PDB file of C-alpha atoms in Angstrom:
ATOM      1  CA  UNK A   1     -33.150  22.996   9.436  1.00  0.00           C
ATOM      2  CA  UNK A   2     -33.902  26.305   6.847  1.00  0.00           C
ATOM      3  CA  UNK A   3     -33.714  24.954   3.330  1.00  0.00           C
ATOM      4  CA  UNK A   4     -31.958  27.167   0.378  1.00  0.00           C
ATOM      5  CA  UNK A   5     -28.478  28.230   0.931  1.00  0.00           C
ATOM      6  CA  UNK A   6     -27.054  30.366   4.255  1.00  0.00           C
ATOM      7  CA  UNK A   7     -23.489  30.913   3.902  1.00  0.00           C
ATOM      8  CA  UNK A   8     -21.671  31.959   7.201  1.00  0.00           C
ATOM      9  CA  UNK A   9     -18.338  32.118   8.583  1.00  0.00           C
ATOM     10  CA  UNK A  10     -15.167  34.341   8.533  1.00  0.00           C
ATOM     11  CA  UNK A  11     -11.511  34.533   8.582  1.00  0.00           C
ATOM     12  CA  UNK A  12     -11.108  34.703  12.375  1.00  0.00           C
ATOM     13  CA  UNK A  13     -12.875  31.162  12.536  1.00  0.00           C
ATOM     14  CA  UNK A  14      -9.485  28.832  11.260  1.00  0.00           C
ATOM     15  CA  UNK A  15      -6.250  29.458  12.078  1.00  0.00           C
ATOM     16  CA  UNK A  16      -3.926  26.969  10.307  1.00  0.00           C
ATOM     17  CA  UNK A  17       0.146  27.570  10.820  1.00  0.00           C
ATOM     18  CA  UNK A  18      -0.852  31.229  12.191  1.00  0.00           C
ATOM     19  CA  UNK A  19      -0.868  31.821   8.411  1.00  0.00           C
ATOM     20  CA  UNK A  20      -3.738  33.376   5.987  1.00  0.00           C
ATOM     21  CA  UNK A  21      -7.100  30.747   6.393  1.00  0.00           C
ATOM     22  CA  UNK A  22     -10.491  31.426   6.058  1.00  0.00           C
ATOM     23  CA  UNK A  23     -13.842  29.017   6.247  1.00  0.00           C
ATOM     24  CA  UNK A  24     -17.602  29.134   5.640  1.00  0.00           C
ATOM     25  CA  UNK A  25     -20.336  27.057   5.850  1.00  0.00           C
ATOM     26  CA  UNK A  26     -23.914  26.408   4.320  1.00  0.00           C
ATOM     27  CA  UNK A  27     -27.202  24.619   4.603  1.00  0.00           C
ATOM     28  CA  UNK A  28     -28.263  23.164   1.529  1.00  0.00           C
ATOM     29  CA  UNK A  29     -32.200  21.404   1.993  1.00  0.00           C
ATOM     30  CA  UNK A  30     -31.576  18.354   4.420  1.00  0.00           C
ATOM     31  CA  UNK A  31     -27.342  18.910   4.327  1.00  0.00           C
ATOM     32  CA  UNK A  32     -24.487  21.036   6.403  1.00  0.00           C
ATOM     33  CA  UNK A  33     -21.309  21.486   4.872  1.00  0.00           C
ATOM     34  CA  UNK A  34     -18.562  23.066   6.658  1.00  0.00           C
ATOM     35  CA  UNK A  35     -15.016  23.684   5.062  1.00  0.00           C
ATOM     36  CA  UNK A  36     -11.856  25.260   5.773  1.00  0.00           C
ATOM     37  CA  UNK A  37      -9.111  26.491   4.250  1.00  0.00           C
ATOM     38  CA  UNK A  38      -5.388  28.280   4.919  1.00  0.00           C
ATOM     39  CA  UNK A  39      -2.305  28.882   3.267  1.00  0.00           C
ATOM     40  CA  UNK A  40       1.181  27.691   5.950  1.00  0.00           C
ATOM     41  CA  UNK A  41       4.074  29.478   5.881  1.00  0.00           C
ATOM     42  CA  UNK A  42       6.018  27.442   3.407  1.00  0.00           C
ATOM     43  CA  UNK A  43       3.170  28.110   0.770  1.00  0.00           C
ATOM     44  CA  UNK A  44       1.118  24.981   0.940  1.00  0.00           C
ATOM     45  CA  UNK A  45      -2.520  25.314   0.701  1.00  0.00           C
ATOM     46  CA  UNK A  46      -4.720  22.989   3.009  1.00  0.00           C
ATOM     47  CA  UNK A  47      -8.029  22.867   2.961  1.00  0.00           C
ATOM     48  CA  UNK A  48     -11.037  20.180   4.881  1.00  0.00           C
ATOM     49  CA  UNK A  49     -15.117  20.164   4.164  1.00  0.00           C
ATOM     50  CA  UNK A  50     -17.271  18.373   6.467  1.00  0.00           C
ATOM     51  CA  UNK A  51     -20.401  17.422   4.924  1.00  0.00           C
ATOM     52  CA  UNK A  52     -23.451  16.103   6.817  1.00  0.00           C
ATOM     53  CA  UNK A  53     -26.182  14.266   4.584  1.00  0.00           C
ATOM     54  CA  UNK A  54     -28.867  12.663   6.433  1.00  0.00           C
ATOM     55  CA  UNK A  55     -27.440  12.676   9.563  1.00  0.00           C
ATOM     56  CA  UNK A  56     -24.302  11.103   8.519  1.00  0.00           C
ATOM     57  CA  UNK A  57     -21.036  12.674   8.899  1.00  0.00           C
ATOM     58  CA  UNK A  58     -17.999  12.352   6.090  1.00  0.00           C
ATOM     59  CA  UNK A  59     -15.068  14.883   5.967  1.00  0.00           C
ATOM     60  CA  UNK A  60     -12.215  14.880   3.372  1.00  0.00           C
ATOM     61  CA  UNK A  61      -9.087  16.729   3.641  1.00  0.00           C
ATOM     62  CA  UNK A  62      -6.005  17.177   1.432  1.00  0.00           C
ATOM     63  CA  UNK A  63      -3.510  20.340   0.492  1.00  0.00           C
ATOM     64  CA  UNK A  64      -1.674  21.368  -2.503  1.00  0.00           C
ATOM     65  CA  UNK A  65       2.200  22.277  -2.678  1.00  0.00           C
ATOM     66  CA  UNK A  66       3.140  26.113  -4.255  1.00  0.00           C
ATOM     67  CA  UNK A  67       3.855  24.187  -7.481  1.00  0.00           C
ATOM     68  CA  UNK A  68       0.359  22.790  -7.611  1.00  0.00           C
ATOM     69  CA  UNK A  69       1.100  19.025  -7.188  1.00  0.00           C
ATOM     70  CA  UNK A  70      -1.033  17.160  -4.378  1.00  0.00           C
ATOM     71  CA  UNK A  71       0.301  16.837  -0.782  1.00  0.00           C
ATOM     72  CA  UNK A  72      -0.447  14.698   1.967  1.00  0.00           C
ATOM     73  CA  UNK A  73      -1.255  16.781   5.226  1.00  0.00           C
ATOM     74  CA  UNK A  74       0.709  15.743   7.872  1.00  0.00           C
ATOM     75  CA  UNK A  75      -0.951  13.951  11.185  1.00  0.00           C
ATOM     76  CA  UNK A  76      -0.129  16.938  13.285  1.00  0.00           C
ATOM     77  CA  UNK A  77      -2.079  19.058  10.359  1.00  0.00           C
ATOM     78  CA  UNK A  78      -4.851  16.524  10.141  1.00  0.00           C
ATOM     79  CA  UNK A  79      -5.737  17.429  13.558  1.00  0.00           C
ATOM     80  CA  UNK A  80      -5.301  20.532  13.554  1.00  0.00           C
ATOM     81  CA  UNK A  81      -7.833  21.084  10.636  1.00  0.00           C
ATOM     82  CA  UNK A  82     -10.276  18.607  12.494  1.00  0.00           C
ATOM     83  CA  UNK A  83     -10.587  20.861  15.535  1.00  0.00           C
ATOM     84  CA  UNK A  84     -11.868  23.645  13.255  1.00  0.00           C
ATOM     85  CA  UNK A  85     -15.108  21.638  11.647  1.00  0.00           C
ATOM     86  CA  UNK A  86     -17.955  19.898  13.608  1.00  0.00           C
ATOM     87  CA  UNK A  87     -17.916  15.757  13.771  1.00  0.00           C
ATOM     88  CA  UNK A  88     -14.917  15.306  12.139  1.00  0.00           C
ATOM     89  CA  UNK A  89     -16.043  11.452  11.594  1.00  0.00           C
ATOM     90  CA  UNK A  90     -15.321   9.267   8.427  1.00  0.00           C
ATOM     91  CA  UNK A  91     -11.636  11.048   7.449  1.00  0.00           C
ATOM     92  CA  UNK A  92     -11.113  10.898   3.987  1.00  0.00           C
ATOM     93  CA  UNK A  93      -7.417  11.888   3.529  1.00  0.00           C
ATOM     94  CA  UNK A  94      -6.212  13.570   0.310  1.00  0.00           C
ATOM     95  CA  UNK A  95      -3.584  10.989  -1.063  1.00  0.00           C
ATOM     96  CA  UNK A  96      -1.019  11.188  -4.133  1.00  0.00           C
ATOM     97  CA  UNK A  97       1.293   8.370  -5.596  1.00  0.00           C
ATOM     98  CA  UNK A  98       3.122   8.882  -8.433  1.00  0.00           C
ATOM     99  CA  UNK A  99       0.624   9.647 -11.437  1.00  0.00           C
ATOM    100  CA  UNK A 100      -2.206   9.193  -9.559  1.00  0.00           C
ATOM    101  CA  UNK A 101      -4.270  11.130  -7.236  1.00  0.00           C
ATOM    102  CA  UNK A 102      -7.011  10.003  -4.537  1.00  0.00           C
ATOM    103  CA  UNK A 103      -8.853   9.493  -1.204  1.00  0.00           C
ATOM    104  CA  UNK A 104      -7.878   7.323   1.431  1.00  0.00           C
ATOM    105  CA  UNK A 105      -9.965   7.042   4.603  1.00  0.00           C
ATOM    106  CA  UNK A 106      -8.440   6.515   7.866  1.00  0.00           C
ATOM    107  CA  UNK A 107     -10.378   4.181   9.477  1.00  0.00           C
ATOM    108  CA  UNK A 108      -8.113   1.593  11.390  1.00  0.00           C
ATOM    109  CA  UNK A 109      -9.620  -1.910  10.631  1.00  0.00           C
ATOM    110  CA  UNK A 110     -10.392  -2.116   7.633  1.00  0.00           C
ATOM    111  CA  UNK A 111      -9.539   0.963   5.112  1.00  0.00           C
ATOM    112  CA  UNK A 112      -9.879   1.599   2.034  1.00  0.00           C
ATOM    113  CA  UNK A 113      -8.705   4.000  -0.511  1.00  0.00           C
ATOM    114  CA  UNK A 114      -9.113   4.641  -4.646  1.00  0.00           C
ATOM    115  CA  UNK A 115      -7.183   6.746  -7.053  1.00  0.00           C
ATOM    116  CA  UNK A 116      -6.963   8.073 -10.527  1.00  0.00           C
ATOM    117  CA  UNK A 117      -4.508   7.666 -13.120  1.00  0.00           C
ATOM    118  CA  UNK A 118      -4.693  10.449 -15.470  1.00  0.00           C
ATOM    119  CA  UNK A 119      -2.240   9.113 -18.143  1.00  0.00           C
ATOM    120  CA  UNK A 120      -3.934   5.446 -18.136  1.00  0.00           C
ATOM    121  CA  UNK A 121      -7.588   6.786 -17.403  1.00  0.00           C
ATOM    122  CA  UNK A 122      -7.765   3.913 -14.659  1.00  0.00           C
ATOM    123  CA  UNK A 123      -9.298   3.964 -10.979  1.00  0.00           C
ATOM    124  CA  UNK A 124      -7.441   1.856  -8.309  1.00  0.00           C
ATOM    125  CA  UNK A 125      -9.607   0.822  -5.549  1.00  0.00           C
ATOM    126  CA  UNK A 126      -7.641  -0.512  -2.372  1.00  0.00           C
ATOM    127  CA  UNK A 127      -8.816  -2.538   0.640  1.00  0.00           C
ATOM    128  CA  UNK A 128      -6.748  -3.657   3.640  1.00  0.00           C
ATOM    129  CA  UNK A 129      -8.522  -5.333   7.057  1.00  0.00           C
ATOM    130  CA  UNK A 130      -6.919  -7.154   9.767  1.00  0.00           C
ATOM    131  CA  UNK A 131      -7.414  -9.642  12.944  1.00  0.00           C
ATOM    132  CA  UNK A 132      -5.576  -9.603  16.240  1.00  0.00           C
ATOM    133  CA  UNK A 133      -5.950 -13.012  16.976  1.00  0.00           C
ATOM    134  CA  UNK A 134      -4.902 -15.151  14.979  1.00  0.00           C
ATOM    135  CA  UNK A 135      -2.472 -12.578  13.016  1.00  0.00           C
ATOM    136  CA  UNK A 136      -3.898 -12.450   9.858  1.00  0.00           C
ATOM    137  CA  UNK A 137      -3.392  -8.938   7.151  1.00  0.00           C
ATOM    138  CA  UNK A 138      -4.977  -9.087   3.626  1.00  0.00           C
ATOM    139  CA  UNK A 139      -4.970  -6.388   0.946  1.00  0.00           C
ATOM    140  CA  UNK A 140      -6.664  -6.110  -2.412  1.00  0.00           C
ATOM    141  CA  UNK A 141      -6.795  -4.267  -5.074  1.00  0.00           C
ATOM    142  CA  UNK A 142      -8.885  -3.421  -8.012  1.00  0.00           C
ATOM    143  CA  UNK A 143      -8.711  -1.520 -11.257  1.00  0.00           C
ATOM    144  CA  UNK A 144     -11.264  -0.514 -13.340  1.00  0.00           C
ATOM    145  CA  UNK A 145     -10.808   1.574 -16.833  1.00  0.00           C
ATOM    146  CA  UNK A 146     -12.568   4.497 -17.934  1.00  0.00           C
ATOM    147  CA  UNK A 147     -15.364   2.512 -19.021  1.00  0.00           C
ATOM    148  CA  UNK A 148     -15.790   1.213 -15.421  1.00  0.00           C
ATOM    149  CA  UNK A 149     -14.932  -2.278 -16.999  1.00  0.00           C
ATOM    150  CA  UNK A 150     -12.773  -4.748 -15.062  1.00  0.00           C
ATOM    151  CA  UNK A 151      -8.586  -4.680 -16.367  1.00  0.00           C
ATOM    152  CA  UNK A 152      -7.619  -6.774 -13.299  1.00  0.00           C
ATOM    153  CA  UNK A 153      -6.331  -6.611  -9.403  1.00  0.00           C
ATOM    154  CA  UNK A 154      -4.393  -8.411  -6.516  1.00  0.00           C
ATOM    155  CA  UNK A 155      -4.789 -10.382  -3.210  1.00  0.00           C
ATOM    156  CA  UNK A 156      -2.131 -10.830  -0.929  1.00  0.00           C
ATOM    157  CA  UNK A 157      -2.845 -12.315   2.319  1.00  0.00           C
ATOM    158  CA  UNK A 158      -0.605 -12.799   5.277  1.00  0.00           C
ATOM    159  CA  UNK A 159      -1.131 -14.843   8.333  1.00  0.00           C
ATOM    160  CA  UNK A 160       1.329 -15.296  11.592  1.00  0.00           C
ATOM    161  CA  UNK A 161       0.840 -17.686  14.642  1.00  0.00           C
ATOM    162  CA  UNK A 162       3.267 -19.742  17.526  1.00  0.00           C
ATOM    163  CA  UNK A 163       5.828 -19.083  15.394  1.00  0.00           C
ATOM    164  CA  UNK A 164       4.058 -20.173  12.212  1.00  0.00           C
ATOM    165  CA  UNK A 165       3.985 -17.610   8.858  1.00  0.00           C
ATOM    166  CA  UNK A 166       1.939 -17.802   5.657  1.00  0.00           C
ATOM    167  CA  UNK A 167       2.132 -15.011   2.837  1.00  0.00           C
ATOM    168  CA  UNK A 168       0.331 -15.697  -0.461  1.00  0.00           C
ATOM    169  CA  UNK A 169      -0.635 -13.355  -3.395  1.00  0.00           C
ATOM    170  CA  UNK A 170      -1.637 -13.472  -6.802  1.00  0.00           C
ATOM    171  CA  UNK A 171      -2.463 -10.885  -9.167  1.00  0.00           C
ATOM    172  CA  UNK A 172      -5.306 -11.621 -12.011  1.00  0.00           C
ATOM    173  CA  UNK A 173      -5.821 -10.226 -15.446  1.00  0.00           C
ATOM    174  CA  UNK A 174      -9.136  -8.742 -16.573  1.00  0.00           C
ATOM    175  CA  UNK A 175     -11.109 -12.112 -16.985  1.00  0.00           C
ATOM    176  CA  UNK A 176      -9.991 -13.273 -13.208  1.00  0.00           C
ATOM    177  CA  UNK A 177      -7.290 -15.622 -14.474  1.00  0.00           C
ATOM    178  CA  UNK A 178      -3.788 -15.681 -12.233  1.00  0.00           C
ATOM    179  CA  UNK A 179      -1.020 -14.236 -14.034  1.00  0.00           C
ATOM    180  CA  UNK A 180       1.445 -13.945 -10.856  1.00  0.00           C
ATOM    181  CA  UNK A 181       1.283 -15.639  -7.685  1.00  0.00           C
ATOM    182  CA  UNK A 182       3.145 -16.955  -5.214  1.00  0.00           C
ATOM    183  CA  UNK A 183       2.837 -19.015  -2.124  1.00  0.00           C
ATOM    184  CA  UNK A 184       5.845 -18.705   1.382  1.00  0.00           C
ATOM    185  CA  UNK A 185       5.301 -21.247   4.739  1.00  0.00           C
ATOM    186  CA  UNK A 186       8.051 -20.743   7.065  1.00  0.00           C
ATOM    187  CA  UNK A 187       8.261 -21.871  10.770  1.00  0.00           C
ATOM    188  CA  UNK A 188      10.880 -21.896  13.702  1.00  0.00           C
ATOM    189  CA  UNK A 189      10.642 -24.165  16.502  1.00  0.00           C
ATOM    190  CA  UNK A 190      13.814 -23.179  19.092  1.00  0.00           C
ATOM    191  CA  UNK A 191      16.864 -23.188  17.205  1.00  0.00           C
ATOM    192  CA  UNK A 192      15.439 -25.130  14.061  1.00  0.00           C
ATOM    193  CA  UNK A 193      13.708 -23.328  11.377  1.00  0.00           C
ATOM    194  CA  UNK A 194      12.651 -24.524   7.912  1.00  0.00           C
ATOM    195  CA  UNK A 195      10.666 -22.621   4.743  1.00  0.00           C
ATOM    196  CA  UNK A 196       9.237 -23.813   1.532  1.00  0.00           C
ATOM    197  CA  UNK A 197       7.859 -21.055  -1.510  1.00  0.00           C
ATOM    198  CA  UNK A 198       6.443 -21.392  -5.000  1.00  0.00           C
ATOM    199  CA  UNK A 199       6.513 -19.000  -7.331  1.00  0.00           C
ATOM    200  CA  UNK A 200       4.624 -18.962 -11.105  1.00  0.00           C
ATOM    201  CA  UNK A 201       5.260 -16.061 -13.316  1.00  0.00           C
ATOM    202  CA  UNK A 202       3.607 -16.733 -16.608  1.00  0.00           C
ATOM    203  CA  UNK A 203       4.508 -20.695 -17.520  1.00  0.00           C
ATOM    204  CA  UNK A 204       7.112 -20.562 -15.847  1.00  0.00           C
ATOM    205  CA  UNK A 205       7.354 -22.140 -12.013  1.00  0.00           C
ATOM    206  CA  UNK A 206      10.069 -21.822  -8.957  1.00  0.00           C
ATOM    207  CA  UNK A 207      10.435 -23.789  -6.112  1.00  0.00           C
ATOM    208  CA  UNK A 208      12.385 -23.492  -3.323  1.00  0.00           C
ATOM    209  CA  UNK A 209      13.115 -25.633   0.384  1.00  0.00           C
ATOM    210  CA  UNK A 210      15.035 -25.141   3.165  1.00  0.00           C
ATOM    211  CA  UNK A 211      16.270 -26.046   6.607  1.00  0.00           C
ATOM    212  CA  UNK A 212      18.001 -24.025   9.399  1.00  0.00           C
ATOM    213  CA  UNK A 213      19.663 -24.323  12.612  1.00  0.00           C
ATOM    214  CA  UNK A 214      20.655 -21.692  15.024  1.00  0.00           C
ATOM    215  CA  UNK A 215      24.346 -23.293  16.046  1.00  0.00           C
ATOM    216  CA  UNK A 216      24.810 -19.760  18.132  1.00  0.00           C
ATOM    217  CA  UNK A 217      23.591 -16.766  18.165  1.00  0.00           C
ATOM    218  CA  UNK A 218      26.047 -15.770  15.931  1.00  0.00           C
ATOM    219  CA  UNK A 219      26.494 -18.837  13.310  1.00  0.00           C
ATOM    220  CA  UNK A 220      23.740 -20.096  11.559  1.00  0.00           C
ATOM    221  CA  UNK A 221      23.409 -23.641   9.173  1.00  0.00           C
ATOM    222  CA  UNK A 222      21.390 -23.847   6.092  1.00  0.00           C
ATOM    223  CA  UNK A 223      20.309 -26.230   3.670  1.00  0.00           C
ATOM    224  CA  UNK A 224      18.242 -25.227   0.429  1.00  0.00           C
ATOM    225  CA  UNK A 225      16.830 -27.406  -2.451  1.00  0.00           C
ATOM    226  CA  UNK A 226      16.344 -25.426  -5.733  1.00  0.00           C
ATOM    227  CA  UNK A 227      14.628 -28.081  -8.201  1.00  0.00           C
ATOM    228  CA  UNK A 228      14.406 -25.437 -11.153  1.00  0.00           C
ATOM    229  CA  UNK A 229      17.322 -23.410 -10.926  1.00  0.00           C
ATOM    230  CA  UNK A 230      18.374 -23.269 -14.553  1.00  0.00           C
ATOM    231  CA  UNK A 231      21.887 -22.274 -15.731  1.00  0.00           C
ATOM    232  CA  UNK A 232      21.451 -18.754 -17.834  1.00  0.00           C
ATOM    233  CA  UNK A 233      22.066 -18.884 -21.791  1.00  0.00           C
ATOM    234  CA  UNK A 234      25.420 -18.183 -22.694  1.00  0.00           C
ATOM    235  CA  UNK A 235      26.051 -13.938 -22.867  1.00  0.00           C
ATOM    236  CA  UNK A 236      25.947 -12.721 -26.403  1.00  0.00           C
ATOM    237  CA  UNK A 237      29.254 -11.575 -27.828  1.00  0.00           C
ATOM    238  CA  UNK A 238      29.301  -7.422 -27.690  1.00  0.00           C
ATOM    239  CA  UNK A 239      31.359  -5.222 -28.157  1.00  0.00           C
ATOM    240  CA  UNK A 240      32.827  -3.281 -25.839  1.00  0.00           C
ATOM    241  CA  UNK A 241      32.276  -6.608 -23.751  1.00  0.00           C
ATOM    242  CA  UNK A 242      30.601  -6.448 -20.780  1.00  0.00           C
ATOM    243  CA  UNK A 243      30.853  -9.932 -18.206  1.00  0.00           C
ATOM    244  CA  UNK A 244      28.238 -11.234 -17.199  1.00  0.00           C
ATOM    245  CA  UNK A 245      27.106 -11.275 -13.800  1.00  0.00           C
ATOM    246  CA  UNK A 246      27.613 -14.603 -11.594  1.00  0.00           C
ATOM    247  CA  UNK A 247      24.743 -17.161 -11.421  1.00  0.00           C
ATOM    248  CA  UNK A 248      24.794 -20.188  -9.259  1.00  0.00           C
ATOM    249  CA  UNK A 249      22.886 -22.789 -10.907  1.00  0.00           C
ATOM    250  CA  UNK A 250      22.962 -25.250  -8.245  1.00  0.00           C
ATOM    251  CA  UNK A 251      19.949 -27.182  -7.426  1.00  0.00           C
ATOM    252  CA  UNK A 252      21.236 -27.862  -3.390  1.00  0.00           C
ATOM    253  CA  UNK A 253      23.173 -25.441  -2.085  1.00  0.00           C
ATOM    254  CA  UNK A 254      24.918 -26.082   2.192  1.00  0.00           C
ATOM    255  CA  UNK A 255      24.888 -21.902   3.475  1.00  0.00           C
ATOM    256  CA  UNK A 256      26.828 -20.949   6.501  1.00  0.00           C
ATOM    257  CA  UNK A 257      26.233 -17.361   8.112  1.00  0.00           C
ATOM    258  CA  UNK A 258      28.214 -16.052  10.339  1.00  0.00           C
ATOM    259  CA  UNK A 259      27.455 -12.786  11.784  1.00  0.00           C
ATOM    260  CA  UNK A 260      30.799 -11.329  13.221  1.00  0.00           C
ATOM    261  CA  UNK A 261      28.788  -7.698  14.289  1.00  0.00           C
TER     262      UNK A 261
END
């Protein structure tokens, strides 16, 4: 492989939307770097670089809207821009969420992503894997501040199996203590189906139980404990006055669904 730089490459080598593109490519010591580049017909510039280091392939893509703000390219887009660069392997895909910007690779099990908020000076890292068999989905999530310190993150796990489901999550401040979390079993056996959940916000702790049965397909029984369901404070006195809205404070409640459509 030549060392130094060889740029090569012209218009007539990407076609993206049968709009303007162009791409090039160099050779940089032991590295190849290919990239593309078009404007579609709506005015939305997308662009993808390959780079090779050490025999390893990684390619990011991503696209920018006529006002400037970050765009997702579409699936049909993403491969379109793949067929123009060599080993498209390891897709990194130019993400945006509102106030932050990122990467998020598209590998199916598992993927990760990471962002940037601007206004916060934060980066969000993501994870999410899988298993067929049993069912089982978990996602976390990680923030770090501009000093690459720690300021906290989330877990939330969810498993399914013979008609068995567990979802927990938690979220944890900056010194790994569990601010939020909660906790849902639920299983159905024929027509009978029953749930439990706890909740802790804070101090502050909800519980809930329940039973079901299927009477029809149509009409279904249910039977829920609530051991801290709290009446709300009294509504302060305002003028103009404004009701308040209605808040069972019932600790058992006897629910009967009928579903007429």
């Amino acid at each position: 492989m030549q060392s130094g730089i060889v740029f090569g490459g012209h218009s007539l080598d990407a076609v993206i939307d049968n709009s303007l593109s162009c791409c090039g490519k160099y050779t940089l010591r032991n590295t190849q770097h290919h990239s593309v580049a078009g404007l579609t017909s709506d005015g939305c510039v997308l662009f993808a670089v390959n780079c090779q280091i050490g025999g390893r392939c990684c390619t990011a893509m991503g696209g920018y809207d006529p006002m400037g703000e970050p765009i997702v390219p579409t699936l049909a887009q993403q491969t379109l821009l793949k067929t123009r660069l060599p080993n498209a392997d390891n897709l990194m895909v130019w993400d945006a969420k509102p106030g932050s910007i990122g990467l998020k690779m598209n590998g199916a099990n598992p993927n990760a992503s990471v962002y940037f908020n601007a206004l916060k000076k934060e980066l969000n890292f993501h994870i999410n894997a899988s298993l067929a068999d049993p069912d089982i989905k978990a996602h976390t999530s990680l923030t770090v501040d501009k000093d690459l310190k720690f300021a906290g993150g989330s877990l939330d796990v969810e498993a399914a199996a013979r008609g068995f489901k567990a979802i927990a999550s938690t979220d944890f401040d900056n010194k790994l203590r569990a601010t939020n979390s909660s906790l849902q079993l639920s299983a159905t056996h024929n027509r009978y189906s029953g749930s439990a959940s706890v909740k802790t916000n804070g101090k502050e702790t909800t519980r809930e139980l329940g039973l079901g049965f299927q009477a029809t397909k149509e009409v279904k029984i249910s039977v829920v404990w609530l051991p801290d369901n709290k009446p709300q404070p009294a509504p302060k006195l305002e003028f103009p006055f404004k009701p308040a809205s209605f808040h069972d404070a019932s600790k058992f409640r006897i629910e009967l669904k009928i579903d007429l459509w």
